[in-house]
Amino acid sequence: MTTKTLARWGAAVIVSTALSTPTFAAMGNTASTYGLLPADVGTAMGLSMFNPQASALYYNPAYLTRDPRGELTVGLLHGDQELRAVSQGNPSGGAPSVIRDGDILNDTLSQQQVIALKTDLTDMTKFEHPIYFAIIAGVEKFGEEMLAFDSSTSMEGQFFNYGRQPLFLNLGGGLELANGITTGASAHISLRSEATLIASANLAGETQREELTVSAKPVIRPVLSMNLEWDKVFCGKEDCGIWTGLETAFAFRGHTEARTAVESNLTIPGTVIDPGITVLIDTIDSYQPDIFSAGLLYHFTDNFRAAVTVEQQNWSDLEDELARDTVKDQAFAEFKDIVVPRIGGEFNINDTYKLTGGVAFSESPLDSNASLEVNYLDTDKWILGLGLTAQYKSVPVLAFPVRLDLAYQYQKLETRTFDLYDRRSPSFPQPYESVDAEGDVHVFSGSITLKF
């Protein structure tokens, strides 16, 4: 057994122990890729900054103040993606293609269960000023998988922004500062996992005198926001002309990442003596950048409102993070900051039913068309959403209203050409493959909300 083989074996042991079963995860999360609740999914997140449900914790916690009632929400999200690579041949000639035309590189389902609670904490304090608190959590495979992590190189190419996501957790609240001015803050919690393995082994891979330590530490990132209702700011409760029904929102979401650090030390008596072979892995997954958001909402009538939001996503910071990543540091992938526009609308059909819809365009933050051995693929995409909400004011047994939400979202990944590189290829330093990345994503979401 060679030293390199043993090092790979040691890394495999520790990673499989410290992490869950390998999955197709990626540099995204449910809240930013699809939306948390149906109201977010069905508007392509165009109305997320103006949604008073608990998902406001992630998009605009100041908006929790808009509905004084408490809520308990249980939701399900099913994301079905078909991400393809179409071979354009070997640019350097010679070696056969590793991609068949129309190869599906990723069709892993994202199936997240979401539970959220929102309530007014005023009765717990000596103040009469309302203070709203909320917590929202999401778990993959409909509640069965709390950790989905995969950080790897790939000869076939791997999509940058889709896959099953790790545990999602946000908690925080909002309050009114002045008439028409509300503010909010929340904490997004992700995990940094660390593992250490010390062992002695024979050439067959059988270990003895093992010592394994695994730990996970929370990493907390802030979400801060402010919302302004201009008619209340300028005119109080009086009619305010053109300012009536106009709202603006501003939010900052700090960058998040799921990170795992692994250290293993292996010896083989008579072959590899102490201090042995040390394998160090420090890698990230499910990274989301600093995001600055601004939104404008207008109530055109009592039954119709629409919003335009813009997000500045600072993906260029990921270059420094990957430079310290022991799995992806050789990729030299280049990223750029992007602006994501979104439009969303909501129409009340009657007192019970309302329709929602939205559209968004997200440019790819991946600026380079090649990333050595990692071979990231990512494209610009159009996002379309449609949702239906039913709120029943009187339900048998229950003393308060019940809300049901259903939503569908479609994402179209536009075609983009990438060159694939690998040091093991006979054609290196030339690319061994040129592929067109493309895909379709279908997202279904539903939730039930009990108000109290």
GROMACS .gro file of C-alpha atoms in nm:
model
  452
    1MET     CA    1   0.000   0.000   0.000
    2THR     CA    2   0.151   0.334  -0.101
    3THR     CA    3   0.164   0.639   0.121
    4LYS     CA    4  -0.080   0.820  -0.108
    5THR     CA    5  -0.325   0.529  -0.097
    6LEU     CA    6  -0.307   0.516   0.281
    7ALA     CA    7  -0.364   0.890   0.304
    8ARG     CA    8  -0.677   0.857   0.092
    9TRP     CA    9  -0.793   0.563   0.303
   10GLY     CA   10  -0.745   0.762   0.624
   11ALA     CA   11  -0.933   1.060   0.483
   12ALA     CA   12  -1.219   0.837   0.372
   13VAL     CA   13  -1.251   0.681   0.718
   14ILE     CA   14  -1.260   1.010   0.903
   15VAL     CA   15  -1.489   1.188   0.660
   16SER     CA   16  -1.740   0.903   0.651
   17THR     CA   17  -1.739   0.898   1.029
   18ALA     CA   18  -1.768   1.273   1.082
   19LEU     CA   19  -2.025   1.341   0.813
   20SER     CA   20  -2.349   1.192   0.695
   21THR     CA   21  -2.372   0.958   0.398
   22PRO     CA   22  -2.230   1.141   0.092
   23THR     CA   23  -2.495   1.349  -0.082
   24PHE     CA   24  -2.521   1.597  -0.364
   25ALA     CA   25  -2.495   1.922  -0.171
   26ALA     CA   26  -2.385   2.255  -0.316
   27MET     CA   27  -2.307   2.622  -0.254
   28GLY     CA   28  -2.667   2.718  -0.191
   29ASN     CA   29  -2.942   2.689   0.064
   30THR     CA   30  -3.316   2.645   0.050
   31ALA     CA   31  -3.396   3.002   0.154
   32SER     CA   32  -3.189   3.160  -0.125
   33THR     CA   33  -3.229   2.896  -0.395
   34TYR     CA   34  -3.603   2.826  -0.376
   35GLY     CA   35  -3.766   3.014  -0.084
   36LEU     CA   36  -3.865   2.895   0.262
   37LEU     CA   37  -4.246   2.892   0.270
   38PRO     CA   38  -4.499   2.872  -0.017
   39ALA     CA   39  -4.547   3.250  -0.002
   40ASP     CA   40  -4.178   3.282  -0.091
   41VAL     CA   41  -4.166   2.997  -0.344
   42GLY     CA   42  -4.480   3.115  -0.525
   43THR     CA   43  -4.355   3.471  -0.576
   44ALA     CA   44  -3.998   3.377  -0.676
   45MET     CA   45  -3.910   3.557  -0.349
   46GLY     CA   46  -4.042   3.880  -0.500
   47LEU     CA   47  -4.272   3.937  -0.200
   48SER     CA   48  -4.053   3.772   0.063
   49MET     CA   49  -3.947   4.105   0.211
   50PHE     CA   50  -4.315   4.186   0.264
   51ASN     CA   51  -4.435   3.852   0.400
   52PRO     CA   52  -4.544   3.873   0.768
   53GLN     CA   53  -4.500   3.498   0.826
   54ALA     CA   54  -4.207   3.354   1.021
   55SER     CA   55  -3.995   3.326   0.704
   56ALA     CA   56  -3.954   3.704   0.737
   57LEU     CA   57  -3.675   3.612   0.981
   58TYR     CA   58  -3.450   3.542   0.684
   59TYR     CA   59  -3.566   3.807   0.437
   60ASN     CA   60  -3.689   4.101   0.651
   61PRO     CA   61  -3.746   4.038   1.025
   62ALA     CA   62  -3.890   4.388   1.065
   63TYR     CA   63  -4.203   4.267   0.880
   64LEU     CA   64  -4.293   4.029   1.163
   65THR     CA   65  -4.471   4.328   1.319
   66ARG     CA   66  -4.729   4.352   1.041
   67ASP     CA   67  -4.951   4.075   1.178
   68PRO     CA   68  -4.995   4.082   1.558
   69ARG     CA   69  -5.135   3.728   1.577
   70GLY     CA   70  -4.924   3.430   1.670
   71GLU     CA   71  -4.865   3.155   1.415
   72LEU     CA   72  -4.754   2.793   1.406
   73THR     CA   73  -4.658   2.678   1.057
   74VAL     CA   74  -4.562   2.338   0.923
   75GLY     CA   75  -4.451   2.319   0.561
   76LEU     CA   76  -4.303   2.079   0.306
   77LEU     CA   77  -4.085   2.161   0.006
   78HIS     CA   78  -4.001   1.925  -0.281
   79GLY     CA   79  -3.736   2.035  -0.530
   80ASP     CA   80  -3.691   1.820  -0.842
   81GLN     CA   81  -3.394   1.925  -1.053
   82GLU     CA   82  -3.264   1.784  -1.378
   83LEU     CA   83  -2.921   1.938  -1.433
   84ARG     CA   84  -2.759   1.830  -1.759
   85ALA     CA   85  -2.427   1.853  -1.943
   86VAL     CA   86  -2.419   1.817  -2.322
   87SER     CA   87  -2.079   1.724  -2.466
   88GLN     CA   88  -1.927   1.955  -2.724
   89GLY     CA   89  -1.633   1.722  -2.783
   90ASN     CA   90  -1.273   1.710  -2.672
   91PRO     CA   91  -1.106   2.042  -2.769
   92SER     CA   92  -0.759   1.882  -2.771
   93GLY     CA   93  -0.869   1.568  -2.957
   94GLY     CA   94  -0.764   1.213  -2.890
   95ALA     CA   95  -0.917   1.101  -2.561
   96PRO     CA   96  -1.280   0.984  -2.572
   97SER     CA   97  -1.555   1.195  -2.417
   98VAL     CA   98  -1.640   1.137  -2.050
   99ILE     CA   99  -1.983   1.297  -2.098
  100ARG     CA  100  -2.260   1.146  -2.303
  101ASP     CA  101  -2.494   1.390  -2.476
  102GLY     CA  102  -2.762   1.499  -2.235
  103ASP     CA  103  -2.601   1.334  -1.931
  104ILE     CA  104  -2.796   1.415  -1.615
  105LEU     CA  105  -2.531   1.517  -1.366
  106ASN     CA  106  -2.767   1.585  -1.078
  107ASP     CA  107  -3.127   1.480  -1.025
  108THR     CA  108  -3.106   1.452  -0.647
  109LEU     CA  109  -3.430   1.558  -0.480
  110SER     CA  110  -3.441   1.835  -0.223
  111GLN     CA  111  -3.715   1.748   0.026
  112GLN     CA  112  -3.726   1.981   0.320
  113GLN     CA  113  -3.963   1.996   0.613
  114VAL     CA  114  -4.005   2.341   0.766
  115ILE     CA  115  -4.153   2.429   1.103
  116ALA     CA  116  -4.195   2.785   1.225
  117LEU     CA  117  -4.336   2.966   1.527
  118LYS     CA  118  -4.418   3.335   1.564
  119THR     CA  119  -4.558   3.501   1.876
  120ASP     CA  120  -4.591   3.831   2.064
  121LEU     CA  121  -4.373   3.844   2.376
  122THR     CA  122  -4.540   4.153   2.523
  123ASP     CA  123  -4.706   3.959   2.805
  124MET     CA  124  -4.364   3.837   2.920
  125THR     CA  125  -4.234   4.189   2.979
  126LYS     CA  126  -4.336   4.494   3.183
  127PHE     CA  127  -4.366   4.699   2.867
  128GLU     CA  128  -4.680   4.745   2.660
  129HIS     CA  129  -4.482   4.789   2.339
  130PRO     CA  130  -4.525   4.476   2.120
  131ILE     CA  131  -4.214   4.264   2.069
  132TYR     CA  132  -4.246   3.985   1.814
  133PHE     CA  133  -4.034   3.671   1.829
  134ALA     CA  134  -4.007   3.391   1.572
  135ILE     CA  135  -3.806   3.078   1.501
  136ILE     CA  136  -3.790   2.873   1.183
  137ALA     CA  137  -3.609   2.547   1.114
  138GLY     CA  138  -3.575   2.323   0.812
  139VAL     CA  139  -3.459   1.960   0.795
  140GLU     CA  140  -3.389   1.759   0.479
  141LYS     CA  141  -3.561   1.440   0.358
  142PHE     CA  142  -3.883   1.552   0.525
  143GLY     CA  143  -3.727   1.562   0.869
  144GLU     CA  144  -3.498   1.257   0.849
  145GLU     CA  145  -3.167   1.418   0.748
  146MET     CA  146  -3.018   1.702   0.952
  147LEU     CA  147  -2.683   1.710   0.772
  148ALA     CA  148  -2.620   1.684   0.399
  149PHE     CA  149  -2.261   1.756   0.305
  150ASP     CA  150  -2.040   1.676   0.008
  151SER     CA  151  -1.721   1.852  -0.095
  152SER     CA  152  -1.538   1.692  -0.384
  153THR     CA  153  -1.366   1.720  -0.717
  154SER     CA  154  -1.540   1.591  -1.029
  155MET     CA  155  -1.429   1.485  -1.376
  156GLU     CA  156  -1.784   1.502  -1.512
  157GLY     CA  157  -1.849   1.849  -1.370
  158GLN     CA  158  -2.073   1.945  -1.079
  159PHE     CA  159  -2.342   2.210  -1.051
  160PHE     CA  160  -2.260   2.494  -0.819
  161ASN     CA  161  -2.594   2.582  -0.662
  162TYR     CA  162  -2.828   2.283  -0.625
  163GLY     CA  163  -2.868   1.980  -0.403
  164ARG     CA  164  -2.987   1.873  -0.062
  165GLN     CA  165  -2.915   2.130   0.206
  166PRO     CA  166  -2.808   2.099   0.570
  167LEU     CA  167  -3.010   2.202   0.872
  168PHE     CA  168  -3.158   2.552   0.837
  169LEU     CA  169  -3.217   2.751   1.156
  170ASN     CA  170  -3.310   3.116   1.213
  171LEU     CA  171  -3.444   3.295   1.520
  172GLY     CA  172  -3.504   3.658   1.604
  173GLY     CA  173  -3.773   3.922   1.620
  174GLY     CA  174  -3.901   4.265   1.531
  175LEU     CA  175  -4.051   4.575   1.692
  176GLU     CA  176  -4.187   4.917   1.600
  177LEU     CA  177  -3.947   5.204   1.662
  178ALA     CA  178  -4.179   5.488   1.568
  179ASN     CA  179  -4.503   5.538   1.380
  180GLY     CA  180  -4.456   5.357   1.049
  181ILE     CA  181  -4.093   5.260   1.118
  182THR     CA  182  -4.017   4.903   1.223
  183THR     CA  183  -3.690   4.720   1.266
  184GLY     CA  184  -3.589   4.360   1.315
  185ALA     CA  185  -3.293   4.131   1.367
  186SER     CA  186  -3.235   3.758   1.354
  187ALA     CA  187  -2.951   3.511   1.372
  188HIS     CA  188  -2.883   3.249   1.107
  189ILE     CA  189  -2.714   2.950   1.264
  190SER     CA  190  -2.489   2.712   1.073
  191LEU     CA  191  -2.242   2.448   1.192
  192ARG     CA  192  -1.866   2.413   1.187
  193SER     CA  193  -1.782   2.046   1.235
  194GLU     CA  194  -1.443   1.926   1.351
  195ALA     CA  195  -1.311   1.570   1.366
  196THR     CA  196  -0.983   1.411   1.473
  197LEU     CA  197  -0.876   1.050   1.418
  198ILE     CA  198  -0.562   0.889   1.559
  199ALA     CA  199  -0.511   0.523   1.475
  200SER     CA  200  -0.265   0.247   1.398
  201ALA     CA  201  -0.334   0.017   1.104
  202ASN     CA  202  -0.194  -0.277   0.913
  203LEU     CA  203  -0.159  -0.298   0.536
  204ALA     CA  204  -0.504  -0.456   0.508
  205GLY     CA  205  -0.658  -0.142   0.652
  206GLU     CA  206  -0.752  -0.295   0.987
  207THR     CA  207  -0.712  -0.038   1.263
  208GLN     CA  208  -0.629  -0.063   1.631
  209ARG     CA  209  -0.576   0.179   1.919
  210GLU     CA  210  -0.822   0.420   1.755
  211GLU     CA  211  -0.907   0.757   1.904
  212LEU     CA  212  -1.188   0.952   1.738
  213THR     CA  213  -1.319   1.294   1.838
  214VAL     CA  214  -1.607   1.469   1.661
  215SER     CA  215  -1.758   1.806   1.752
  216ALA     CA  216  -1.985   2.067   1.596
  217LYS     CA  217  -1.987   2.434   1.688
  218PRO     CA  218  -2.254   2.688   1.594
  219VAL     CA  219  -2.160   2.977   1.369
  220ILE     CA  220  -2.399   3.272   1.405
  221ARG     CA  221  -2.450   3.530   1.131
  222PRO     CA  222  -2.678   3.835   1.157
  223VAL     CA  223  -2.983   3.941   0.957
  224LEU     CA  224  -3.079   4.309   1.008
  225SER     CA  225  -3.364   4.500   0.848
  226MET     CA  226  -3.587   4.808   0.855
  227ASN     CA  227  -3.932   4.867   0.708
  228LEU     CA  228  -4.105   5.201   0.645
  229GLU     CA  229  -4.475   5.264   0.581
  230TRP     CA  230  -4.459   5.614   0.433
  231ASP     CA  231  -4.821   5.713   0.489
  232LYS     CA  232  -4.784   5.650   0.863
  233VAL     CA  233  -4.445   5.824   0.872
  234PHE     CA  234  -4.573   6.144   0.708
  235CYS     CA  235  -4.942   6.152   0.793
  236GLY     CA  236  -5.010   5.918   1.085
  237LYS     CA  237  -5.359   5.779   1.047
  238GLU     CA  238  -5.472   6.049   0.801
  239ASP     CA  239  -5.509   5.997   0.427
  240CYS     CA  240  -5.170   6.069   0.271
  241GLY     CA  241  -5.231   6.093  -0.103
  242ILE     CA  242  -4.963   5.926  -0.312
  243TRP     CA  243  -4.787   5.801   0.002
  244THR     CA  244  -5.084   5.586   0.101
  245GLY     CA  245  -4.998   5.218   0.058
  246LEU     CA  246  -4.629   5.277  -0.018
  247GLU     CA  247  -4.367   5.078   0.175
  248THR     CA  248  -3.994   5.029   0.149
  249ALA     CA  249  -3.771   4.771   0.314
  250PHE     CA  250  -3.396   4.733   0.357
  251ALA     CA  251  -3.212   4.425   0.483
  252PHE     CA  252  -2.863   4.287   0.530
  253ARG     CA  253  -2.792   3.914   0.554
  254GLY     CA  254  -2.446   3.811   0.669
  255HIS     CA  255  -2.262   3.539   0.483
  256THR     CA  256  -2.312   3.180   0.598
  257GLU     CA  257  -2.131   2.857   0.537
  258ALA     CA  258  -2.128   2.496   0.649
  259ARG     CA  259  -1.765   2.404   0.717
  260THR     CA  260  -1.596   2.081   0.817
  261ALA     CA  261  -1.238   2.039   0.939
  262VAL     CA  262  -1.083   1.692   0.954
  263GLU     CA  263  -0.746   1.587   1.094
  264SER     CA  264  -0.626   1.228   1.093
  265ASN     CA  265  -0.296   1.070   1.195
  266LEU     CA  266  -0.223   0.711   1.089
  267THR     CA  267   0.071   0.480   1.156
  268ILE     CA  268   0.155   0.130   1.028
  269PRO     CA  269   0.389  -0.066   1.259
  270GLY     CA  270   0.709  -0.149   1.073
  271THR     CA  271   0.610   0.051   0.766
  272VAL     CA  272   0.496   0.399   0.859
  273ILE     CA  273   0.634   0.492   1.199
  274ASP     CA  274   0.529   0.766   1.438
  275PRO     CA  275   0.438   1.050   1.380
  276GLY     CA  276   0.278   0.869   1.087
  277ILE     CA  277   0.078   1.016   0.802
  278THR     CA  278  -0.121   1.328   0.875
  279VAL     CA  279  -0.422   1.409   0.659
  280LEU     CA  280  -0.573   1.756   0.694
  281ILE     CA  281  -0.902   1.856   0.532
  282ASP     CA  282  -1.076   2.190   0.579
  283THR     CA  283  -1.363   2.247   0.339
  284ILE     CA  284  -1.686   2.445   0.305
  285ASP     CA  285  -2.028   2.375   0.161
  286SER     CA  286  -2.361   2.560   0.134
  287TYR     CA  287  -2.192   2.900   0.127
  288GLN     CA  288  -2.409   3.209   0.094
  289PRO     CA  289  -2.250   3.555   0.058
  290ASP     CA  290  -2.326   3.887   0.225
  291ILE     CA  291  -2.655   4.003   0.073
  292PHE     CA  292  -2.790   4.358   0.072
  293SER     CA  293  -3.161   4.383  -0.019
  294ALA     CA  294  -3.397   4.669  -0.093
  295GLY     CA  295  -3.767   4.643  -0.173
  296LEU     CA  296  -4.053   4.869  -0.277
  297LEU     CA  297  -4.415   4.765  -0.217
  298TYR     CA  298  -4.732   4.943  -0.327
  299HIS     CA  299  -5.092   4.862  -0.237
  300PHE     CA  300  -5.272   4.949  -0.560
  301THR     CA  301  -5.613   4.856  -0.416
  302ASP     CA  302  -5.741   4.679  -0.107
  303ASN     CA  303  -5.723   4.355  -0.307
  304PHE     CA  304  -5.394   4.393  -0.495
  305ARG     CA  305  -5.036   4.469  -0.396
  306ALA     CA  306  -4.708   4.429  -0.581
  307ALA     CA  307  -4.341   4.465  -0.500
  308VAL     CA  308  -4.006   4.507  -0.669
  309THR     CA  309  -3.695   4.394  -0.480
  310VAL     CA  310  -3.325   4.400  -0.566
  311GLU     CA  311  -3.050   4.193  -0.405
  312GLN     CA  312  -2.677   4.268  -0.414
  313GLN     CA  313  -2.498   3.936  -0.357
  314ASN     CA  314  -2.124   3.964  -0.286
  315TRP     CA  315  -2.002   3.633  -0.425
  316SER     CA  316  -1.650   3.762  -0.496
  317ASP     CA  317  -1.565   3.699  -0.129
  318LEU     CA  318  -1.592   3.325  -0.198
  319GLU     CA  319  -1.258   3.333  -0.381
  320ASP     CA  320  -1.073   3.390  -0.052
  321GLU     CA  321  -1.274   3.116   0.119
  322LEU     CA  322  -1.193   2.860  -0.152
  323ALA     CA  323  -0.825   2.955  -0.142
  324ARG     CA  324  -0.823   2.812   0.213
  325ASP     CA  325  -1.029   2.506   0.114
  326THR     CA  326  -0.810   2.197   0.095
  327VAL     CA  327  -1.050   2.022  -0.147
  328LYS     CA  328  -1.111   2.309  -0.390
  329ASP     CA  329  -0.806   2.534  -0.351
  330GLN     CA  330  -0.656   2.419  -0.682
  331ALA     CA  331  -0.966   2.523  -0.879
  332PHE     CA  332  -0.878   2.896  -0.898
  333ALA     CA  333  -1.246   2.963  -0.966
  334GLU     CA  334  -1.336   3.329  -1.014
  335PHE     CA  335  -1.659   3.481  -0.886
  336LYS     CA  336  -1.832   3.814  -0.927
  337ASP     CA  337  -2.084   4.014  -0.730
  338ILE     CA  338  -2.432   4.001  -0.883
  339VAL     CA  339  -2.760   4.190  -0.865
  340VAL     CA  340  -3.081   3.982  -0.859
  341PRO     CA  341  -3.407   4.166  -0.948
  342ARG     CA  342  -3.740   4.018  -0.836
  343ILE     CA  343  -4.103   4.114  -0.896
  344GLY     CA  344  -4.394   3.971  -0.697
  345GLY     CA  345  -4.767   4.032  -0.671
  346GLU     CA  346  -5.063   3.925  -0.457
  347PHE     CA  347  -5.431   3.943  -0.552
  348ASN     CA  348  -5.718   3.874  -0.311
  349ILE     CA  349  -5.990   3.691  -0.501
  350ASN     CA  350  -6.227   3.717  -0.203
  351ASP     CA  351  -6.209   3.701   0.175
  352THR     CA  352  -6.091   3.340   0.161
  353TYR     CA  353  -5.866   3.296  -0.143
  354LYS     CA  354  -5.575   3.488  -0.290
  355LEU     CA  355  -5.332   3.430  -0.575
  356THR     CA  356  -4.962   3.511  -0.572
  357GLY     CA  357  -4.705   3.515  -0.848
  358GLY     CA  358  -4.357   3.637  -0.924
  359VAL     CA  359  -4.060   3.638  -1.157
  360ALA     CA  360  -3.687   3.681  -1.102
  361PHE     CA  361  -3.364   3.668  -1.299
  362SER     CA  362  -3.044   3.547  -1.135
  363GLU     CA  363  -2.715   3.591  -1.314
  364SER     CA  364  -2.453   3.328  -1.243
  365PRO     CA  365  -2.192   3.444  -0.988
  366LEU     CA  366  -1.937   3.202  -1.140
  367ASP     CA  367  -1.723   3.429  -1.357
  368SER     CA  368  -1.482   3.165  -1.488
  369ASN     CA  369  -1.565   2.899  -1.746
  370ALA     CA  370  -1.316   2.653  -1.600
  371SER     CA  371  -1.211   2.539  -1.252
  372LEU     CA  372  -0.933   2.283  -1.236
  373GLU     CA  373  -1.050   1.937  -1.114
  374VAL     CA  374  -1.346   2.084  -0.923
  375ASN     CA  375  -1.514   2.168  -1.256
  376TYR     CA  376  -1.800   2.384  -1.131
  377LEU     CA  377  -2.094   2.441  -1.366
  378ASP     CA  378  -2.340   2.726  -1.323
  379THR     CA  379  -2.565   2.930  -1.551
  380ASP     CA  380  -2.794   3.230  -1.554
  381LYS     CA  381  -3.150   3.135  -1.466
  382TRP     CA  382  -3.507   3.261  -1.492
  383ILE     CA  383  -3.736   3.190  -1.198
  384LEU     CA  384  -4.117   3.185  -1.223
  385GLY     CA  385  -4.354   3.125  -0.931
  386LEU     CA  386  -4.727   3.082  -0.872
  387GLY     CA  387  -4.912   3.030  -0.546
  388LEU     CA  388  -5.258   2.994  -0.393
  389THR     CA  389  -5.356   3.080  -0.036
  390ALA     CA  390  -5.678   2.989   0.143
  391GLN     CA  391  -5.757   3.134   0.485
  392TYR     CA  392  -6.054   2.991   0.668
  393LYS     CA  393  -6.179   3.216   0.947
  394SER     CA  394  -6.405   2.955   1.103
  395VAL     CA  395  -6.290   2.595   1.141
  396PRO     CA  396  -6.457   2.327   1.354
  397VAL     CA  397  -6.282   2.268   1.689
  398LEU     CA  398  -6.032   2.552   1.638
  399ALA     CA  399  -6.100   2.898   1.784
  400PHE     CA  400  -5.875   3.084   1.539
  401PRO     CA  401  -5.826   3.100   1.160
  402VAL     CA  402  -5.636   2.838   0.960
  403ARG     CA  403  -5.427   2.922   0.656
  404LEU     CA  404  -5.337   2.679   0.376
  405ASP     CA  405  -5.070   2.760   0.115
  406LEU     CA  406  -4.968   2.585  -0.207
  407ALA     CA  407  -4.699   2.702  -0.448
  408TYR     CA  408  -4.510   2.598  -0.760
  409GLN     CA  409  -4.183   2.736  -0.894
  410TYR     CA  410  -4.002   2.672  -1.219
  411GLN     CA  411  -3.638   2.757  -1.281
  412LYS     CA  412  -3.490   2.754  -1.630
  413LEU     CA  413  -3.111   2.730  -1.647
  414GLU     CA  414  -2.984   2.890  -1.966
  415THR     CA  415  -2.717   2.713  -2.170
  416ARG     CA  416  -2.353   2.798  -2.093
  417THR     CA  417  -2.031   2.636  -2.217
  418PHE     CA  418  -1.754   2.517  -1.982
  419ASP     CA  419  -1.414   2.356  -2.032
  420LEU     CA  420  -1.329   2.066  -1.798
  421TYR     CA  421  -0.975   2.018  -1.667
  422ASP     CA  422  -0.803   1.743  -1.469
  423ARG     CA  423  -0.436   1.681  -1.396
  424ARG     CA  424  -0.492   1.307  -1.454
  425SER     CA  425  -0.605   1.366  -1.810
  426PRO     CA  426  -0.355   1.286  -2.091
  427SER     CA  427  -0.446   1.621  -2.250
  428PHE     CA  428  -0.356   1.830  -1.944
  429PRO     CA  429  -0.283   2.127  -1.935
  430GLN     CA  430  -0.540   2.142  -2.214
  431PRO     CA  431  -0.910   2.072  -2.136
  432TYR     CA  432  -1.025   1.714  -2.184
  433GLU     CA  433  -1.389   1.807  -2.244
  434SER     CA  434  -1.608   2.098  -2.343
  435VAL     CA  435  -1.971   2.082  -2.226
  436ASP     CA  436  -2.289   2.288  -2.238
  437ALA     CA  437  -2.451   2.312  -1.895
  438GLU     CA  438  -2.828   2.349  -1.879
  439GLY     CA  439  -3.122   2.232  -1.673
  440ASP     CA  440  -3.475   2.258  -1.541
  441VAL     CA  441  -3.590   2.276  -1.180
  442HIS     CA  442  -3.945   2.218  -1.051
  443VAL     CA  443  -4.031   2.310  -0.694
  444PHE     CA  444  -4.354   2.225  -0.508
  445SER     CA  445  -4.433   2.363  -0.165
  446GLY     CA  446  -4.723   2.347   0.078
  447SER     CA  447  -4.789   2.459   0.433
  448ILE     CA  448  -5.058   2.482   0.700
  449THR     CA  449  -5.063   2.769   0.948
  450LEU     CA  450  -5.257   2.778   1.273
  451LYS     CA  451  -5.313   3.129   1.404
  452PHE     CA  452  -5.358   3.207   1.771
   0.00000   0.00000   0.00000
